[in-house]
Amino acid sequence: MHQFTLIIDGEVISASQRETIDVVNPATSSVLGQLPCATVEDLDRAASAAARTFDGWKSLGAIRRSEILRRAAQLTHAKQNEIAQVLTLEQGKPLREALGEVSGIVETLEWFAEEGRRNYGRIVPAPSDEIEFKVVQIPIGPVLILTPWNFPVGEVATHLAPALAAGCTAVIKSSEEAPSATAMLVGILHEAGVPHGVVNLVYGDPALISKHLINSPAIRKVAFTGSV
């Protein structure tokens, strides 16, 4: 049986500590293991961790964040076969397509590693020499990322990479049907140098998680891909 986890403030939380959901291999209908469901207390803790670590991650600076994301891209590339295998096992897409999804994650991390270094502001013409209009782009704060089952880790990277590059922290609610690849990505980010608490991963009742975290005062932006 596979071990599925939540990741909150750097703590890996196993299924033995929570109510669970079965994760099923769609090709065989066999149960791969049990995924722990986040409680309301878990959700509050994840949002609080993202809020607490925001100032430190923001203050780290664009250059250092870029270096960490580039390192994460390298580690993802090195582990692409392992990530693709769990994607196919849990989500059901052919291995070749799973490898393509992981390749896209590498490209996304590399792209935003560089874009974060070019987060320019601008000077706007003013009506007189005594006035200066300056536009500065700053990170907004903790981001809630909600993504679907069909690209269970690729969609996460699409939202998470620009958020991290900009200096935002995050709480992720990815697909309960295929959870492992996203947990692997969070682990890679920690290995690359992202501090614990900057990226948090929760699973469970999607309606409960969405409603609770969207209403959380700690969450400042929502990134969503999915149907109505």
Tab-separated table of C-alpha atoms in Angstrom:
chain	number	residue	atom	x	y	z
A	1	MET	CA	0.000	0.000	0.000
A	2	HIS	CA	1.211	3.492	-0.824
A	3	GLN	CA	1.687	6.114	1.894
A	4	PHE	CA	-0.281	9.285	1.164
A	5	THR	CA	0.213	12.445	3.214
A	6	LEU	CA	-0.706	16.017	3.926
A	7	ILE	CA	2.150	18.517	4.282
A	8	ILE	CA	1.468	21.384	6.683
A	9	ASP	CA	4.163	23.752	7.929
A	10	GLY	CA	6.766	21.183	6.923
A	11	GLU	CA	5.090	18.355	8.864
A	12	VAL	CA	4.213	15.212	6.915
A	13	ILE	CA	0.841	13.933	8.200
A	14	SER	CA	-0.020	10.304	7.487
A	15	ALA	CA	-3.347	8.534	7.057
A	16	SER	CA	-3.027	6.971	10.501
A	17	GLN	CA	-3.707	10.369	12.039
A	18	ARG	CA	-6.888	11.384	10.149
A	19	GLU	CA	-10.062	10.176	8.447
A	20	THR	CA	-9.169	8.811	5.015
A	21	ILE	CA	-10.186	8.545	1.357
A	22	ASP	CA	-9.291	5.532	-0.781
A	23	VAL	CA	-6.920	6.252	-3.668
A	24	VAL	CA	-7.772	3.866	-6.521
A	25	ASN	CA	-5.793	2.699	-9.539
A	26	PRO	CA	-8.234	3.520	-12.385
A	27	ALA	CA	-6.844	0.754	-14.599
A	28	THR	CA	-7.485	-2.071	-12.116
A	29	SER	CA	-9.869	-0.548	-9.540
A	30	SER	CA	-7.479	-1.739	-6.843
A	31	VAL	CA	-7.008	0.447	-3.765
A	32	LEU	CA	-3.513	1.908	-3.655
A	33	GLY	CA	-3.831	3.306	-0.158
A	34	GLN	CA	-5.610	5.796	2.074
A	35	LEU	CA	-5.283	9.547	1.764
A	36	PRO	CA	-5.666	11.549	4.997
A	37	CYS	CA	-8.417	14.180	5.093
A	38	ALA	CA	-7.560	17.588	6.485
A	39	THR	CA	-9.594	18.798	9.444
A	40	VAL	CA	-10.691	22.404	9.918
A	41	GLU	CA	-7.828	22.744	12.379
A	42	ASP	CA	-5.422	21.490	9.696
A	43	LEU	CA	-6.738	24.063	7.235
A	44	ASP	CA	-6.319	26.889	9.755
A	45	ARG	CA	-2.812	25.712	10.524
A	46	ALA	CA	-1.891	25.597	6.825
A	47	ALA	CA	-3.241	29.105	6.222
A	48	SER	CA	-1.472	30.392	9.340
A	49	ALA	CA	1.823	28.838	8.213
A	50	ALA	CA	1.527	30.502	4.807
A	51	ALA	CA	0.765	33.844	6.478
A	52	ARG	CA	3.573	33.512	9.036
A	53	THR	CA	6.245	32.680	6.455
A	54	PHE	CA	5.131	35.262	3.887
A	55	ASP	CA	7.322	38.150	5.067
A	56	GLY	CA	10.420	35.984	5.193
A	57	TRP	CA	9.864	34.492	1.732
A	58	LYS	CA	9.059	37.909	0.273
A	59	SER	CA	12.159	39.431	1.864
A	60	LEU	CA	14.407	36.675	0.542
A	61	GLY	CA	14.561	38.593	-2.732
A	62	ALA	CA	13.904	37.770	-6.359
A	63	ILE	CA	17.426	36.526	-7.091
A	64	ARG	CA	17.485	33.966	-4.289
A	65	ARG	CA	13.941	32.798	-5.079
A	66	SER	CA	15.012	32.376	-8.697
A	67	GLU	CA	17.944	30.209	-7.650
A	68	ILE	CA	15.667	27.988	-5.556
A	69	LEU	CA	13.146	27.537	-8.366
A	70	ARG	CA	15.903	26.698	-10.835
A	71	ARG	CA	17.250	24.106	-8.392
A	72	ALA	CA	13.732	22.686	-8.045
A	73	ALA	CA	13.533	22.384	-11.835
A	74	GLN	CA	16.789	20.420	-11.866
A	75	LEU	CA	15.595	18.079	-9.118
A	76	THR	CA	12.254	17.561	-10.863
A	77	HIS	CA	14.048	16.641	-14.071
A	78	ALA	CA	16.227	14.168	-12.170
A	79	LYS	CA	13.132	12.526	-10.638
A	80	GLN	CA	10.921	12.714	-13.732
A	81	ASN	CA	10.582	8.941	-14.194
A	82	GLU	CA	9.561	8.404	-10.571
A	83	ILE	CA	6.990	11.216	-10.686
A	84	ALA	CA	5.598	10.030	-14.028
A	85	GLN	CA	5.157	6.479	-12.735
A	86	VAL	CA	2.977	7.565	-9.797
A	87	LEU	CA	1.010	9.861	-12.112
A	88	THR	CA	0.181	6.935	-14.388
A	89	LEU	CA	-0.587	4.633	-11.472
A	90	GLU	CA	-3.011	7.055	-9.784
A	91	GLN	CA	-4.403	9.144	-12.637
A	92	GLY	CA	-4.370	6.609	-15.470
A	93	LYS	CA	-2.761	8.515	-18.329
A	94	PRO	CA	-0.171	6.666	-20.444
A	95	LEU	CA	3.377	6.872	-19.136
A	96	ARG	CA	4.479	8.898	-22.161
A	97	GLU	CA	1.847	11.543	-21.397
A	98	ALA	CA	2.796	11.527	-17.715
A	99	LEU	CA	6.413	12.184	-18.691
A	100	GLY	CA	5.160	15.069	-20.821
A	101	GLU	CA	3.338	16.551	-17.833
A	102	VAL	CA	6.496	16.351	-15.715
A	103	SER	CA	8.550	17.893	-18.535
A	104	GLY	CA	6.082	20.790	-18.531
A	105	ILE	CA	6.644	21.280	-14.797
A	106	VAL	CA	10.397	21.575	-15.368
A	107	GLU	CA	9.832	24.184	-18.073
A	108	THR	CA	7.367	26.105	-15.888
A	109	LEU	CA	9.765	26.229	-12.938
A	110	GLU	CA	12.605	27.372	-15.191
A	111	TRP	CA	10.446	29.996	-16.900
A	112	PHE	CA	9.253	31.637	-13.689
A	113	ALA	CA	12.688	31.366	-12.102
A	114	GLU	CA	13.705	33.865	-14.774
A	115	GLU	CA	10.484	35.891	-14.919
A	116	GLY	CA	10.727	36.537	-11.173
A	117	ARG	CA	14.023	38.331	-11.781
A	118	ARG	CA	12.258	40.690	-14.197
A	119	ASN	CA	9.373	41.783	-12.018
A	120	TYR	CA	9.833	45.381	-13.097
A	121	GLY	CA	7.906	48.464	-12.031
A	122	ARG	CA	7.607	51.635	-14.115
A	123	ILE	CA	7.607	55.408	-13.921
A	124	VAL	CA	4.424	57.039	-15.237
A	125	PRO	CA	4.564	60.605	-16.696
A	126	ALA	CA	3.331	63.123	-14.133
A	127	PRO	CA	1.566	66.456	-14.647
A	128	SER	CA	4.471	68.431	-13.133
A	129	ASP	CA	8.143	68.107	-12.184
A	130	GLU	CA	7.162	68.193	-8.519
A	131	ILE	CA	5.256	64.903	-8.758
A	132	GLU	CA	6.514	61.413	-9.528
A	133	PHE	CA	4.197	58.512	-10.326
A	134	LYS	CA	5.897	55.179	-9.680
A	135	VAL	CA	4.342	51.724	-10.077
A	136	VAL	CA	5.880	48.960	-7.956
A	137	GLN	CA	4.766	45.329	-8.146
A	138	ILE	CA	4.739	43.557	-4.776
A	139	PRO	CA	3.574	40.076	-3.709
A	140	ILE	CA	0.006	40.039	-2.488
A	141	GLY	CA	0.330	37.357	0.200
A	142	PRO	CA	-0.717	33.732	0.732
A	143	VAL	CA	-2.373	32.128	-2.294
A	144	LEU	CA	-4.922	29.300	-2.253
A	145	ILE	CA	-4.368	26.970	-5.238
A	146	LEU	CA	-7.262	24.703	-6.304
A	147	THR	CA	-6.580	22.311	-9.192
A	148	PRO	CA	-8.280	19.333	-10.933
A	149	TRP	CA	-7.552	15.660	-11.562
A	150	ASN	CA	-6.614	15.640	-15.252
A	151	PHE	CA	-3.219	17.347	-14.773
A	152	PRO	CA	-2.884	16.783	-11.025
A	153	VAL	CA	0.630	18.189	-10.647
A	154	GLY	CA	1.087	20.136	-13.888
A	155	GLU	CA	-1.733	22.518	-13.004
A	156	VAL	CA	-0.302	22.975	-9.525
A	157	ALA	CA	3.034	24.032	-11.005
A	158	THR	CA	1.282	26.440	-13.390
A	159	HIS	CA	-0.107	28.393	-10.425
A	160	LEU	CA	2.571	27.725	-7.807
A	161	ALA	CA	5.698	28.645	-9.769
A	162	PRO	CA	4.649	32.258	-10.509
A	163	ALA	CA	3.334	32.686	-6.961
A	164	LEU	CA	6.647	31.586	-5.454
A	165	ALA	CA	8.660	33.611	-7.952
A	166	ALA	CA	6.690	36.733	-7.042
A	167	GLY	CA	7.264	36.187	-3.310
A	168	CYS	CA	3.916	34.674	-2.337
A	169	THR	CA	3.351	31.664	-0.107
A	170	ALA	CA	0.707	29.014	-0.808
A	171	VAL	CA	-1.820	26.468	0.357
A	172	ILE	CA	-2.523	23.800	-2.290
A	173	LYS	CA	-5.653	21.641	-2.608
A	174	SER	CA	-4.926	19.344	-5.529
A	175	SER	CA	-6.732	16.222	-6.749
A	176	GLU	CA	-7.637	13.572	-4.186
A	177	GLU	CA	-7.722	11.025	-7.020
A	178	ALA	CA	-4.017	11.473	-7.816
A	179	PRO	CA	-2.266	13.060	-4.835
A	180	SER	CA	1.269	11.667	-4.780
A	181	ALA	CA	2.919	13.674	-7.546
A	182	THR	CA	2.000	16.986	-5.920
A	183	ALA	CA	3.374	15.780	-2.585
A	184	MET	CA	6.567	14.833	-4.418
A	185	LEU	CA	6.758	18.331	-5.923
A	186	VAL	CA	6.366	19.942	-2.482
A	187	GLY	CA	9.137	17.687	-1.200
A	188	ILE	CA	11.356	18.729	-4.103
A	189	LEU	CA	10.722	22.407	-3.341
A	190	HIS	CA	11.758	21.848	0.275
A	191	GLU	CA	14.874	20.024	-0.914
A	192	ALA	CA	15.651	22.930	-3.240
A	193	GLY	CA	15.517	25.438	-0.366
A	194	VAL	CA	11.910	26.576	0.047
A	195	PRO	CA	11.410	27.003	3.817
A	196	HIS	CA	8.823	24.891	5.626
A	197	GLY	CA	5.463	26.623	5.810
A	198	VAL	CA	5.861	28.499	2.527
A	199	VAL	CA	4.096	25.708	0.596
A	200	ASN	CA	1.396	23.635	2.310
A	201	LEU	CA	-0.591	20.732	0.857
A	202	VAL	CA	-4.035	19.613	2.028
A	203	TYR	CA	-6.564	17.048	0.818
A	204	GLY	CA	-10.012	15.926	1.928
A	205	ASP	CA	-13.552	17.205	1.329
A	206	PRO	CA	-13.153	19.660	-1.584
A	207	ALA	CA	-16.247	21.693	-0.682
A	208	LEU	CA	-15.198	22.032	2.949
A	209	ILE	CA	-11.622	22.941	2.074
A	210	SER	CA	-12.608	25.471	-0.582
A	211	LYS	CA	-15.260	27.209	1.492
A	212	HIS	CA	-13.142	27.373	4.624
A	213	LEU	CA	-9.939	28.596	3.017
A	214	ILE	CA	-11.554	31.038	0.591
A	215	ASN	CA	-13.120	32.668	3.647
A	216	SER	CA	-9.883	32.633	5.632
A	217	PRO	CA	-8.535	36.126	6.364
A	218	ALA	CA	-5.021	34.764	5.816
A	219	ILE	CA	-5.699	33.947	2.136
A	220	ARG	CA	-5.210	36.958	-0.147
A	221	LYS	CA	-5.626	35.418	-3.595
A	222	VAL	CA	-7.254	32.334	-5.114
A	223	ALA	CA	-5.888	30.483	-8.160
A	224	PHE	CA	-8.470	28.027	-9.527
A	225	THR	CA	-8.694	25.610	-12.439
A	226	GLY	CA	-11.821	23.452	-12.634
A	227	SER	CA	-15.431	23.158	-13.707
A	228	VAL	CA	-18.499	24.774	-12.202
